[in-house]
Tab-separated table of C-alpha atoms in Angstrom:
chain	number	residue	atom	x	y	z
A	147	MET	CA	-14.794	39.577	-20.562
A	148	ALA	CA	-13.860	39.034	-16.957
A	149	GLY	CA	-12.378	41.813	-14.849
A	150	ASP	CA	-8.678	42.309	-14.168
A	151	ARG	CA	-6.228	40.043	-15.978
A	152	LEU	CA	-3.015	39.066	-14.233
A	153	LEU	CA	-0.178	36.843	-15.376
A	154	VAL	CA	0.712	33.939	-13.112
A	155	PRO	CA	4.327	34.509	-11.959
A	156	ARG	CA	7.021	32.284	-13.467
A	157	LEU	CA	10.162	31.372	-11.558
A	158	GLU	CA	13.158	29.304	-12.661
A	159	GLY	CA	15.558	27.332	-10.520
A	160	VAL	CA	13.360	27.204	-7.417
A	161	SER	CA	14.603	24.684	-4.872
A	162	GLN	CA	12.290	22.477	-2.838
A	163	GLU	CA	13.288	24.337	0.317
A	164	GLN	CA	12.587	27.734	-1.262
A	165	PHE	CA	9.206	26.612	-2.537
A	166	MET	CA	8.075	25.126	0.770
A	167	GLN	CA	9.369	27.906	3.016
A	168	GLN	CA	8.825	31.044	0.920
A	169	LEU	CA	6.368	30.402	-1.923
A	170	TYR	CA	3.983	27.677	-0.775
A	171	PRO	CA	2.713	29.639	2.256
A	172	GLN	CA	1.555	32.457	-0.059
A	173	ARG	CA	-1.203	30.177	-1.419
A	174	LYS	CA	-1.104	31.639	-4.926
A	175	PRO	CA	-0.610	29.994	-8.347
A	176	LEU	CA	2.940	29.825	-9.617
A	177	VAL	CA	4.670	28.361	-12.685
A	178	LEU	CA	7.962	26.630	-11.913
A	179	GLU	CA	10.433	26.391	-14.790
A	180	GLY	CA	13.621	24.418	-15.261
A	181	ILE	CA	12.682	21.418	-13.116
A	182	ASP	CA	14.338	18.200	-14.246
A	183	LEU	CA	11.453	15.890	-15.160
A	184	GLY	CA	13.703	13.284	-16.765
A	185	ALA	CA	13.486	11.711	-20.209
A	186	CYS	CA	9.672	11.860	-20.383
A	187	THR	CA	9.699	15.435	-21.769
A	188	SER	CA	11.252	14.171	-24.999
A	189	LYS	CA	10.255	10.510	-24.961
A	190	TRP	CA	6.472	10.667	-24.511
A	191	THR	CA	5.464	11.140	-28.149
A	192	VAL	CA	2.231	9.899	-29.752
A	193	GLU	CA	4.067	6.939	-31.228
A	194	TYR	CA	5.809	6.006	-27.991
A	195	LEU	CA	2.673	6.235	-25.842
A	196	SER	CA	0.608	4.287	-28.381
A	197	GLN	CA	3.208	1.522	-28.423
A	198	VAL	CA	3.597	1.333	-24.648
A	199	GLY	CA	-0.117	1.570	-23.877
A	200	GLY	CA	-1.104	-0.881	-26.587
A	201	LYS	CA	-4.664	-2.186	-26.632
A	202	LYS	CA	-5.305	-1.859	-22.903
A	203	GLU	CA	-8.884	-0.633	-22.394
A	204	VAL	CA	-9.371	2.729	-20.646
A	205	LYS	CA	-12.550	4.605	-19.737
A	206	ILE	CA	-12.894	8.192	-20.983
A	207	HIS	CA	-15.428	11.015	-21.176
A	208	VAL	CA	-16.839	11.609	-24.679
A	209	ALA	CA	-18.781	14.772	-25.559
A	210	ALA	CA	-20.272	16.000	-28.828
A	211	VAL	CA	-18.662	19.408	-28.225
A	212	ALA	CA	-15.165	20.417	-27.168
A	213	GLN	CA	-16.396	22.040	-23.968
A	214	MET	CA	-17.480	19.442	-21.431
A	215	ASP	CA	-20.039	20.590	-18.866
A	216	PHE	CA	-19.809	18.693	-15.588
A	217	ILE	CA	-23.005	20.326	-14.308
A	218	SER	CA	-25.362	19.309	-17.132
A	219	LYS	CA	-23.140	16.276	-17.849
A	220	ASN	CA	-23.130	16.686	-21.630
A	221	PHE	CA	-20.914	13.625	-22.024
A	222	VAL	CA	-21.010	9.857	-21.852
A	223	TYR	CA	-18.451	7.288	-20.771
A	224	ARG	CA	-16.779	5.200	-23.442
A	225	THR	CA	-14.080	2.551	-23.376
A	226	LEU	CA	-11.250	2.804	-25.889
A	227	PRO	CA	-7.958	0.991	-26.437
A	228	PHE	CA	-5.165	3.168	-25.074
A	229	ASP	CA	-3.446	3.584	-28.447
A	230	LYS	CA	-6.698	4.813	-30.025
A	231	LEU	CA	-7.180	7.250	-27.144
A	232	VAL	CA	-3.728	8.772	-27.666
A	233	GLN	CA	-4.248	9.108	-31.414
A	234	ARG	CA	-7.650	10.691	-30.882
A	235	ALA	CA	-6.278	13.125	-28.302
A	236	ALA	CA	-3.579	14.191	-30.756
A	237	GLU	CA	-6.278	15.344	-33.192
A	238	GLU	CA	-8.468	17.340	-30.814
A	239	LYS	CA	-8.375	20.452	-28.683
A	240	HIS	CA	-9.874	19.784	-25.296
A	241	LYS	CA	-11.350	22.311	-22.903
A	242	GLU	CA	-11.382	21.016	-19.382
A	243	PHE	CA	-14.145	22.038	-17.026
A	244	PHE	CA	-14.027	24.930	-14.610
A	245	ILE	CA	-13.708	23.521	-11.099
A	246	SER	CA	-12.114	23.903	-7.690
A	247	GLU	CA	-10.613	21.137	-5.569
A	248	VAL	CA	-9.901	20.848	-1.865
A	249	MET	CA	-6.366	19.514	-2.342
A	250	ASP	CA	-3.250	21.311	-3.552
A	251	ASN	CA	-2.160	20.349	-7.034
A	252	PHE	CA	0.921	20.328	-9.248
A	253	LEU	CA	-0.070	20.291	-12.932
A	254	ILE	CA	3.082	18.927	-14.562
A	255	GLN	CA	3.144	19.674	-18.287
A	256	VAL	CA	5.362	16.908	-19.592
A	257	THR	CA	4.902	17.612	-23.306
A	258	GLY	CA	2.732	19.903	-25.411
A	259	LYS	CA	1.124	23.237	-24.587
A	260	LYS	CA	-1.797	24.311	-22.433
A	261	ARG	CA	-3.454	27.586	-21.611
A	262	VAL	CA	-4.656	27.807	-18.031
A	263	VAL	CA	-6.975	30.457	-16.583
A	264	LEU	CA	-7.472	30.557	-12.824
A	265	PHE	CA	-9.808	32.409	-10.480
A	266	SER	CA	-9.283	32.956	-6.787
A	267	PRO	CA	-11.678	31.348	-4.289
A	268	ARG	CA	-12.193	34.905	-3.031
A	269	ASP	CA	-14.083	35.602	-6.260
A	270	ALA	CA	-16.426	32.645	-5.794
A	271	GLN	CA	-19.446	34.957	-5.511
A	272	TYR	CA	-18.896	36.056	-9.133
A	273	LEU	CA	-18.531	32.585	-10.662
A	274	TYR	CA	-22.134	31.247	-10.559
A	275	LEU	CA	-21.251	28.058	-8.772
A	276	SER	CA	-23.101	24.792	-8.709
A	277	GLY	CA	-21.202	22.890	-6.064
A	278	THR	CA	-17.514	23.207	-6.965
A	279	LYS	CA	-18.205	23.917	-10.644
A	280	SER	CA	-19.080	27.100	-12.491
A	281	GLU	CA	-22.021	27.510	-14.861
A	282	VAL	CA	-19.859	29.859	-16.966
A	283	LEU	CA	-18.325	27.530	-19.524
A	284	ASN	CA	-17.083	29.981	-22.154
A	285	ILE	CA	-14.888	32.233	-20.056
A	286	ASP	CA	-13.466	34.033	-23.109
A	287	LYS	CA	-16.907	35.075	-24.359
A	288	PRO	CA	-19.174	34.818	-21.319
A	289	ASN	CA	-22.870	35.567	-21.578
A	290	LEU	CA	-22.864	38.659	-19.364
A	291	ALA	CA	-26.593	39.117	-19.760
A	292	LYS	CA	-26.997	35.782	-18.000
A	293	TYR	CA	-23.889	36.021	-15.789
A	294	PRO	CA	-23.356	39.771	-15.149
A	295	LEU	CA	-21.276	39.352	-11.974
A	296	PHE	CA	-18.666	37.347	-13.864
A	297	SER	CA	-17.214	40.612	-15.167
A	298	LYS	CA	-16.010	41.332	-11.606
A	299	ALA	CA	-13.896	38.180	-11.327
A	300	ARG	CA	-10.134	38.654	-11.465
A	301	ARG	CA	-8.515	36.371	-14.021
A	302	TYR	CA	-5.047	34.839	-13.696
A	303	GLU	CA	-3.502	33.401	-16.874
A	304	CYS	CA	-0.501	31.357	-17.901
A	305	SER	CA	0.734	29.240	-20.801
A	306	LEU	CA	2.416	25.932	-20.068
A	307	LYS	CA	4.997	24.229	-22.256
A	308	GLY	CA	6.772	20.932	-21.830
A	309	GLY	CA	8.740	20.942	-18.569
A	310	ASP	CA	6.631	23.581	-16.802
A	311	VAL	CA	4.974	22.832	-13.463
A	312	LEU	CA	1.957	24.869	-12.350
A	313	PHE	CA	1.150	25.027	-8.656
A	314	ILE	CA	-2.645	25.263	-8.182
A	315	PRO	CA	-3.530	25.865	-4.540
A	316	ALA	CA	-6.627	24.185	-3.133
A	317	LEU	CA	-9.929	25.956	-3.875
A	318	TRP	CA	-8.604	27.860	-6.906
A	319	PHE	CA	-10.888	27.495	-9.922
A	320	HIS	CA	-9.187	26.583	-13.166
A	321	ASN	CA	-10.050	26.300	-16.842
A	322	VAL	CA	-7.594	24.434	-19.069
A	323	ILE	CA	-7.331	24.345	-22.862
A	324	SER	CA	-4.905	22.035	-24.632
A	325	GLU	CA	-3.407	24.023	-27.510
A	326	GLU	CA	-1.654	21.010	-28.981
A	327	PHE	CA	-1.253	17.352	-28.144
A	328	GLY	CA	0.603	16.819	-24.933
A	329	VAL	CA	0.766	14.897	-21.702
A	330	GLY	CA	0.037	16.435	-18.320
A	331	VAL	CA	0.340	14.750	-14.940
A	332	ASN	CA	-1.528	15.979	-11.862
A	333	VAL	CA	-0.109	15.401	-8.389
A	334	PHE	CA	-2.496	16.143	-5.506
A	335	TRP	CA	-1.704	16.382	-1.815
A	336	LYS	CA	-3.479	17.397	1.372
A	337	HIS	CA	-2.776	20.865	2.695
A	338	LEU	CA	-4.871	20.420	5.862
A	339	PRO	CA	-4.533	17.690	8.523
A	340	SER	CA	-5.866	14.353	7.265
A	341	GLU	CA	-8.820	14.362	9.677
A	342	CYS	CA	-10.212	17.445	7.899
A	343	TYR	CA	-10.942	15.432	4.751
A	344	ASP	CA	-13.635	12.909	3.901
A	345	LYS	CA	-11.940	9.511	4.142
A	346	THR	CA	-13.782	8.283	1.036
A	347	ASP	CA	-12.610	11.243	-1.076
A	348	THR	CA	-9.710	10.016	-3.202
A	349	TYR	CA	-9.461	12.918	-5.646
A	350	GLY	CA	-10.251	15.933	-3.508
A	351	ASN	CA	-13.714	16.503	-4.979
A	352	LYS	CA	-15.634	16.550	-1.696
A	353	ASP	CA	-15.814	19.427	0.767
A	354	PRO	CA	-13.823	19.164	3.994
A	355	THR	CA	-15.880	17.465	6.677
A	356	ALA	CA	-16.311	20.678	8.704
A	357	ALA	CA	-17.630	22.490	5.617
A	358	SER	CA	-20.069	19.645	4.937
A	359	ARG	CA	-21.365	19.788	8.494
A	360	ALA	CA	-21.767	23.562	8.266
A	361	ALA	CA	-23.770	23.209	5.039
A	362	GLN	CA	-26.048	20.645	6.702
A	363	ILE	CA	-26.614	22.977	9.655
A	364	LEU	CA	-27.464	25.815	7.266
A	365	ASP	CA	-29.959	23.607	5.425
A	366	ARG	CA	-31.671	22.805	8.714
A	367	ALA	CA	-31.764	26.504	9.626
A	368	LEU	CA	-33.381	27.385	6.302
A	369	LYS	CA	-35.975	24.658	6.754
A	370	THR	CA	-36.762	26.149	10.163
A	371	LEU	CA	-37.209	29.597	8.606
A	372	ALA	CA	-39.677	28.047	6.159
A	373	GLU	CA	-42.130	27.778	9.081
A	374	LEU	CA	-42.508	31.595	9.001
A	375	PRO	CA	-44.603	33.674	6.590
A	376	GLU	CA	-42.750	34.858	3.485
A	377	GLU	CA	-42.125	38.419	4.729
A	378	TYR	CA	-40.586	37.183	7.986
A	379	ARG	CA	-38.665	34.396	6.232
A	380	ASP	CA	-37.109	36.906	3.826
A	381	PHE	CA	-36.150	39.323	6.628
A	382	TYR	CA	-34.516	36.724	8.875
A	383	ALA	CA	-32.752	35.014	5.968
A	384	ARG	CA	-31.163	38.357	5.067
A	385	ARG	CA	-30.098	38.802	8.676
A	386	MET	CA	-28.471	35.376	8.566
A	387	VAL	CA	-26.499	36.369	5.462
A	388	LEU	CA	-25.297	39.563	7.132
A	389	HIS	CA	-24.355	37.613	10.253
A	390	ILE	CA	-22.281	35.167	8.206
A	391	GLN	CA	-20.561	38.018	6.382
A	392	ASP	CA	-19.764	39.737	9.653
A	393	LYS	CA	-18.593	36.712	11.629
A	394	ALA	CA	-17.174	34.225	9.148
A	395	TYR	CA	-15.389	36.227	6.442
A	396	SER	CA	-11.704	36.778	7.052
A	397	LYS	CA	-10.399	40.317	6.681
A	398	ASN	CA	-7.968	38.841	4.152
A	399	PHE	CA	-10.927	38.154	1.868
A	400	GLU	CA	-11.785	41.831	1.427
């Protein structure tokens, strides 16, 4: 199992002003209850969605197992009529992949139930990352022989029901399991100034431009170190790591 387990706070009756001025600056997950989402919370049934969507073709991910892996890409793309997609979704439990994004996100649970587990970006060193995704797919029964540091990661949990809205700050890793058929809507927005983002990045999957440049500079530095013998390369690479830890890490990350 992972390390500490904390419940994501739940608040009811939060106004827009209260959220923006008091809660949003804290940069922590939060479940908002009692928000008026309109008739969709009762209207969006399997039958209604199948009727409205009809035979319109949509592209989906299809995997042989419930747990899709976006690192090994254990899925293929298929095209299904929308009504067939809804009926299929109503019969399956789906485990969404474990990923971070560079935009803030409201996960609006319109109908149905989800379990969401989140990990702070401050625990990134324990999550065995490949890009923005974690190699640890089964977070409830992780292979600690293969991923021993995962036990140090602090786990935040919540259950969402119809009408709940989960605020997921940018960079927070999240794993989502649908416990019954339901509809969720994600709303993303930019927390940083627009010039910080890649202009071709629609869904917040790419690193901010400054982070991309820094990674490119680091790659060039490592290639330069490769000109040295192994003993020297190892020593100076370790010095670089210590220098980054000393200069770049915020005290808030301790």
